[in-house]
């Protein structure tokens, strides 16, 4: 996996740079990758968009979060099914 | 930017050079977003998650709007803040964000989707302009967020159009049905009914959640609130139980 070139990060705490490839029709994540910088994740995103060109059901997203755990909370739709999201409701 | 936006939506596929140019713009937006997130983290001690809109969605939006909105598209770069705060806490965060980015090239713009919900969706969005280009910051209470994620997921399964008030789809087009028997068509009709009922129930849930949130913020001592919370818990439980494995 390409972790990208080293960049000076503006963050004071570690962050997760993730590339998610999500199948909307199936409601499931089909690929998840981690990168060392936003730049590397974005470039991987462009490559994935090219790879899945013509597949409108595929959503490709590069997320930056405090951690994967944080991304699961703020963007749970990519990680959880409908029932699990309903269970999460308070 | 305007010319690029128009060229990108001319023809079936965008020109490779134009696409490369769009990618350069998106990389620059990503860098601006990183700087903005760092400010939010450092100065407000909040932990947003961010993303730059994907190319396909940008092109779809450009096509819908005739290609001229690339420069002004507010949600190309965005971050989301979700927390255990109520509506008053949400207002405070919105004010802090507006203050933090008050030094931008344009004044921050607040879009209150609690006052003007969009098909059940409630949140407050703050659009800031720290380096000339807009960055949309979604501020959601836990209840608003959990509902929004549930509805987005539902939209993935029954048709994205429900987010804009359109009815759910069967997932099949007429040509695929071909010479399907009456029994098969009946199954499809029932599935559509189930989908409509689920969407209606989710939309009703949004109104319940909003009412409870409003009560908690405006009259937190109201003895009726506990009864409202119990009612909403019962509504959520009923919704969970009604969810079919196959929608």
Coordinates of C-alpha atoms in Angstrom, one line a residue:
Chain A
X1 CA 0.0 0.0 0.0
X2 CA 1.3 3.4 -0.9
X3 CA 1.6 5.5 2.2
X4 CA 2.5 8.6 0.2
X5 CA 5.2 11.1 0.7
X6 CA 6.0 12.5 4.1
X7 CA 4.2 15.8 4.6
X8 CA 4.3 18.2 7.5
X9 CA 1.0 17.7 9.2
X10 CA -0.8 20.7 10.8
X11 CA -2.3 18.3 13.4
X12 CA -1.1 18.2 17.0
X13 CA -2.6 14.8 17.5
X14 CA -2.5 11.6 15.3
X15 CA -5.1 11.5 12.6
X16 CA -6.4 8.7 10.4
X17 CA -6.4 9.3 6.6
X18 CA -8.8 6.7 5.1
X19 CA -9.9 5.8 1.7
X20 CA -13.3 4.1 1.7
X21 CA -14.9 2.4 -1.3
X22 CA -18.6 1.8 -0.6
X23 CA -21.3 0.1 -2.6
X24 CA -24.5 2.0 -2.1
X25 CA -26.8 -0.6 -3.6
X26 CA -25.4 -3.3 -1.3
X27 CA -25.0 -0.9 1.6
X28 CA -21.6 -2.3 2.3
X29 CA -18.0 -1.2 2.4
X30 CA -16.0 -3.0 -0.3
X31 CA -12.6 -1.7 0.5
X32 CA -10.9 0.3 3.2
X33 CA -7.3 1.6 3.1
X34 CA -5.2 3.8 5.3
X35 CA -2.7 6.4 4.2
X36 CA 0.0 8.6 5.8
X37 CA -1.3 11.9 4.6
X38 CA -4.4 13.6 3.0
X39 CA -2.4 14.1 -0.2
X40 CA -1.7 10.3 -0.5
X41 CA -5.3 9.4 0.3
X42 CA -6.6 12.0 -2.2
X43 CA -4.4 10.6 -5.0
X44 CA -5.5 7.1 -4.1
X45 CA -9.0 8.3 -4.3
X46 CA -8.5 9.7 -7.8
X47 CA -7.1 6.3 -8.9
X48 CA -10.0 4.5 -7.4
X49 CA -12.5 6.8 -9.1
X50 CA -10.8 5.9 -12.4
X51 CA -10.9 2.2 -11.5
X52 CA -14.6 2.3 -10.7
X53 CA -15.5 4.7 -13.5
X54 CA -19.0 4.0 -14.8
X55 CA -20.1 2.4 -11.5
X56 CA -22.6 4.9 -10.2
X57 CA -23.4 2.7 -7.3
X58 CA -19.8 3.0 -6.0
X59 CA -19.0 5.9 -3.7
X60 CA -15.4 6.7 -3.1
X61 CA -14.5 8.9 -0.1
X62 CA -11.3 10.0 1.5
X63 CA -11.9 10.8 5.1
X64 CA -9.6 12.5 7.7
X65 CA -10.6 11.7 11.3
X66 CA -9.0 11.7 14.7
X67 CA -9.1 7.9 14.5
X68 CA -10.9 5.1 12.7
X69 CA -13.2 4.9 15.7
X70 CA -14.1 8.6 15.3
X71 CA -14.9 8.0 11.6
X72 CA -17.1 5.1 12.6
X73 CA -19.1 7.6 14.7
X74 CA -19.3 10.5 12.3
X75 CA -19.6 8.4 9.1
X76 CA -21.2 5.3 10.5
X77 CA -23.2 4.8 7.3
X78 CA -20.1 3.4 5.5
X79 CA -19.4 0.9 8.3
X80 CA -22.7 -0.2 9.7
X81 CA -25.9 -1.8 8.4
X82 CA -29.4 -0.3 8.8
X83 CA -30.2 -2.3 11.8
X84 CA -26.9 -1.4 13.6
X85 CA -27.6 2.3 12.8
X86 CA -31.1 1.9 14.3
X87 CA -29.6 0.2 17.3
X88 CA -27.3 3.2 17.8
X89 CA -30.1 5.7 18.1
X90 CA -30.7 7.0 21.5
Chain B
X1 CA -13.4 28.0 -12.7
X2 CA -16.7 28.8 -14.3
X3 CA -15.4 27.8 -17.8
X4 CA -13.9 24.6 -16.3
X5 CA -17.3 23.7 -14.7
X6 CA -19.1 24.1 -18.0
X7 CA -16.5 22.1 -19.9
X8 CA -16.6 19.3 -17.4
X9 CA -20.3 18.7 -18.1
X10 CA -20.1 19.0 -21.8
X11 CA -20.4 15.6 -23.4
X12 CA -20.7 12.2 -21.7
X13 CA -17.2 12.0 -20.3
X14 CA -15.1 14.9 -19.1
X15 CA -11.9 15.6 -21.0
X16 CA -8.8 14.1 -19.3
X17 CA -7.0 17.4 -19.0
X18 CA -10.1 19.1 -17.4
X19 CA -10.4 16.2 -15.0
X20 CA -6.7 16.6 -14.1
X21 CA -7.4 20.3 -13.5
X22 CA -10.3 19.5 -11.3
X23 CA -8.2 17.1 -9.3
X24 CA -5.6 19.9 -8.8
X25 CA -8.4 22.1 -7.4
X26 CA -9.6 19.3 -5.1
X27 CA -6.0 18.8 -3.8
X28 CA -5.8 22.5 -3.1
X29 CA -9.2 22.4 -1.3
X30 CA -8.0 19.4 0.7
X31 CA -4.9 21.4 1.9
X32 CA -7.1 24.4 2.9
X33 CA -9.4 22.0 4.7
X34 CA -6.5 20.5 6.7
X35 CA -5.5 24.0 7.8
X36 CA -9.1 24.8 8.8
X37 CA -9.4 21.5 10.8
X38 CA -6.2 22.2 12.6
X39 CA -7.6 25.6 13.7
X40 CA -10.9 23.9 14.9
X41 CA -8.9 21.3 16.8
X42 CA -6.4 23.6 18.4
X43 CA -8.6 26.6 19.2
X44 CA -11.9 25.0 19.9
X45 CA -10.7 21.6 21.1
X46 CA -13.2 19.9 18.8
X47 CA -12.6 16.7 16.7
X48 CA -14.1 17.0 13.3
X49 CA -14.0 14.4 10.6
X50 CA -13.5 15.8 7.1
X51 CA -13.9 14.9 3.4
X52 CA -13.6 16.5 0.0
X53 CA -16.6 15.7 -2.2
X54 CA -16.0 12.9 -4.6
X55 CA -15.6 13.7 -8.3
X56 CA -18.7 11.8 -9.4
X57 CA -20.9 13.7 -7.0
X58 CA -19.4 17.0 -8.1
X59 CA -20.0 16.2 -11.7
X60 CA -23.6 15.1 -11.0
X61 CA -24.2 18.4 -9.1
X62 CA -22.6 20.4 -11.9
X63 CA -24.9 18.7 -14.5
X64 CA -28.0 19.5 -12.4
X65 CA -26.9 23.1 -12.2
X66 CA -25.7 23.7 -15.8
X67 CA -22.0 23.6 -14.9
X68 CA -21.6 27.2 -13.7
X69 CA -21.5 26.6 -10.0
X70 CA -18.0 25.0 -9.5
X71 CA -16.5 28.1 -7.8
X72 CA -19.5 28.6 -5.5
X73 CA -20.2 25.0 -4.6
X74 CA -20.3 25.2 -0.8
X75 CA -19.8 21.6 0.1
X76 CA -16.8 20.5 -2.0
X77 CA -14.8 20.6 1.2
X78 CA -16.5 19.9 4.4
X79 CA -16.2 18.8 8.0
X80 CA -18.6 17.3 10.4
X81 CA -18.8 17.8 14.2
X82 CA -21.0 15.5 16.2
X83 CA -21.1 15.6 20.0
X84 CA -23.0 15.0 23.1
X85 CA -24.4 18.5 23.2
X86 CA -28.0 19.7 23.1
X87 CA -29.4 22.5 20.8
X88 CA -28.0 25.2 23.1
X89 CA -24.6 23.6 23.0
X90 CA -25.0 23.3 19.2
X91 CA -25.7 27.1 19.1
X92 CA -22.5 27.7 21.1
X93 CA -20.3 25.7 18.8
X94 CA -21.9 27.4 15.8
X95 CA -21.1 30.8 17.4
X96 CA -17.5 29.7 18.2
X97 CA -17.0 28.5 14.6
X98 CA -18.4 31.8 13.2
X99 CA -16.0 33.7 15.5
X100 CA -13.0 31.6 14.6
X101 CA -13.5 32.0 10.9
X102 CA -14.7 35.6 11.1
X103 CA -11.4 36.7 9.6
X104 CA -12.0 34.9 6.3
X105 CA -12.5 36.5 2.9
X106 CA -16.2 36.5 3.4
X107 CA -18.4 36.4 6.6
X108 CA -19.4 32.9 7.7
X109 CA -22.9 31.9 6.7
X110 CA -25.1 29.9 9.0
X111 CA -27.8 27.6 7.6
X112 CA -30.1 26.4 10.4
X113 CA -31.7 23.2 9.2
X114 CA -33.5 22.9 12.6
X115 CA -35.7 25.8 11.6
X116 CA -35.9 24.7 7.9
X117 CA -35.5 20.9 7.9
X118 CA -34.9 19.2 4.6
X119 CA -37.1 16.1 4.4
X120 CA -36.5 15.3 8.1
X121 CA -32.8 16.3 8.0
X122 CA -31.8 18.7 10.8
X123 CA -28.5 20.2 11.7
X124 CA -26.8 23.5 11.6
X125 CA -24.3 24.2 8.8
X126 CA -21.7 26.9 9.0
X127 CA -20.1 27.9 5.7
X128 CA -16.7 29.5 6.2
X129 CA -14.3 31.1 3.8
X130 CA -10.8 31.0 5.4
X131 CA -8.8 31.1 2.2
X132 CA -11.4 32.4 -0.3
X133 CA -13.1 29.0 -1.0
X134 CA -16.1 27.8 1.0
X135 CA -15.8 25.0 3.6
X136 CA -19.1 23.6 4.9
X137 CA -19.0 22.6 8.6
X138 CA -21.9 20.4 9.7
X139 CA -22.7 20.7 13.4
X140 CA -25.0 17.9 14.6
X141 CA -26.3 16.9 17.9
X142 CA -26.2 13.1 18.6
X143 CA -29.9 12.7 17.9
X144 CA -29.8 14.7 14.6
X145 CA -26.7 12.8 13.5
X146 CA -28.0 9.3 14.3
X147 CA -31.2 10.0 12.5
X148 CA -29.4 11.5 9.5
X149 CA -27.1 8.5 9.2
X150 CA -30.0 6.1 9.4
X151 CA -31.9 8.0 6.7
X152 CA -28.9 8.1 4.4
X153 CA -28.5 4.4 4.8
X154 CA -32.1 3.9 4.1
X155 CA -31.7 6.0 1.0
X156 CA -28.8 3.8 -0.2
X157 CA -31.1 0.8 0.0
X158 CA -34.5 2.2 -1.3
X159 CA -33.4 5.1 -3.5
X160 CA -31.4 8.2 -2.9
X161 CA -34.3 10.4 -4.0
X162 CA -36.0 9.9 -0.6
X163 CA -33.6 12.6 0.7
X164 CA -35.4 15.1 -1.6
X165 CA -38.9 13.9 -0.9
X166 CA -39.2 11.4 -3.8
X167 CA -40.8 8.1 -3.2
X168 CA -38.7 4.9 -2.7
X169 CA -37.8 2.8 -5.7
X170 CA -38.5 -0.9 -6.3
X171 CA -34.9 -1.4 -7.4
X172 CA -36.1 -2.8 -10.7
X173 CA -36.8 -1.1 -14.0
X174 CA -39.8 -2.1 -16.1
X175 CA -37.6 -3.8 -18.7
X176 CA -36.1 -6.1 -16.1
X177 CA -39.6 -7.2 -15.1
X178 CA -40.2 -8.3 -18.7
X179 CA -42.8 -11.0 -18.6
X180 CA -42.8 -11.4 -14.9
X181 CA -45.7 -13.3 -13.5
X182 CA -48.6 -11.6 -11.6
X183 CA -47.2 -13.2 -8.4
X184 CA -43.7 -11.7 -8.9
X185 CA -45.3 -8.3 -9.6
X186 CA -47.3 -8.6 -6.4
X187 CA -44.2 -9.4 -4.4
X188 CA -42.6 -6.2 -5.9
X189 CA -45.6 -4.2 -5.1
X190 CA -45.6 -5.4 -1.5
X191 CA -41.9 -4.6 -1.2
X192 CA -42.5 -1.1 -2.4
X193 CA -45.3 -0.7 0.2
X194 CA -42.9 -1.9 2.9
X195 CA -40.3 0.6 1.7
X196 CA -42.9 3.4 1.7
X197 CA -44.0 2.5 5.2
X198 CA -40.4 2.4 6.5
X199 CA -39.6 5.8 5.0
X200 CA -42.7 7.3 6.5
X201 CA -41.9 5.8 9.9
X202 CA -38.4 7.2 9.7
X203 CA -39.7 10.7 8.8
X204 CA -42.2 10.6 11.7
X205 CA -39.3 9.6 14.0
X206 CA -37.4 12.8 12.9
X207 CA -40.4 14.9 14.0
X208 CA -40.5 13.1 17.4
X209 CA -36.8 13.5 17.9
X210 CA -37.0 17.2 17.0
X211 CA -39.8 17.8 19.5
X212 CA -37.8 16.1 22.3
X213 CA -34.7 18.1 21.4
X214 CA -36.6 21.4 21.4
X215 CA -38.2 20.6 24.7
X216 CA -34.8 19.7 26.3
X217 CA -33.4 23.1 25.1
X218 CA -36.3 25.4 25.8
X219 CA -37.9 23.9 28.8
X220 CA -35.4 21.4 30.4
X221 CA -37.3 21.4 33.7
X222 CA -40.7 20.6 32.1
X223 CA -42.0 17.4 33.9
X224 CA -43.5 16.3 30.6
X225 CA -40.1 15.8 29.1
X226 CA -39.5 12.4 30.8
X227 CA -42.8 11.2 29.3
X228 CA -41.7 12.5 25.9
X229 CA -38.4 10.7 26.2
X230 CA -40.1 7.5 27.1
X231 CA -42.4 7.9 24.1
X232 CA -39.5 8.5 21.7
X233 CA -37.7 5.5 23.2
X234 CA -40.8 3.4 22.5
X235 CA -41.0 4.8 18.9
X236 CA -37.4 4.0 18.2
X237 CA -37.8 0.5 19.6
X238 CA -40.9 0.0 17.4
X239 CA -39.0 1.3 14.4
X240 CA -36.1 -1.2 15.1
X241 CA -38.5 -4.1 15.4
X242 CA -40.3 -3.2 12.2
X243 CA -37.1 -3.1 10.1
X244 CA -37.2 -5.9 7.7
X245 CA -34.0 -7.8 6.8
X246 CA -34.7 -7.3 3.2
X247 CA -36.1 -3.9 2.2

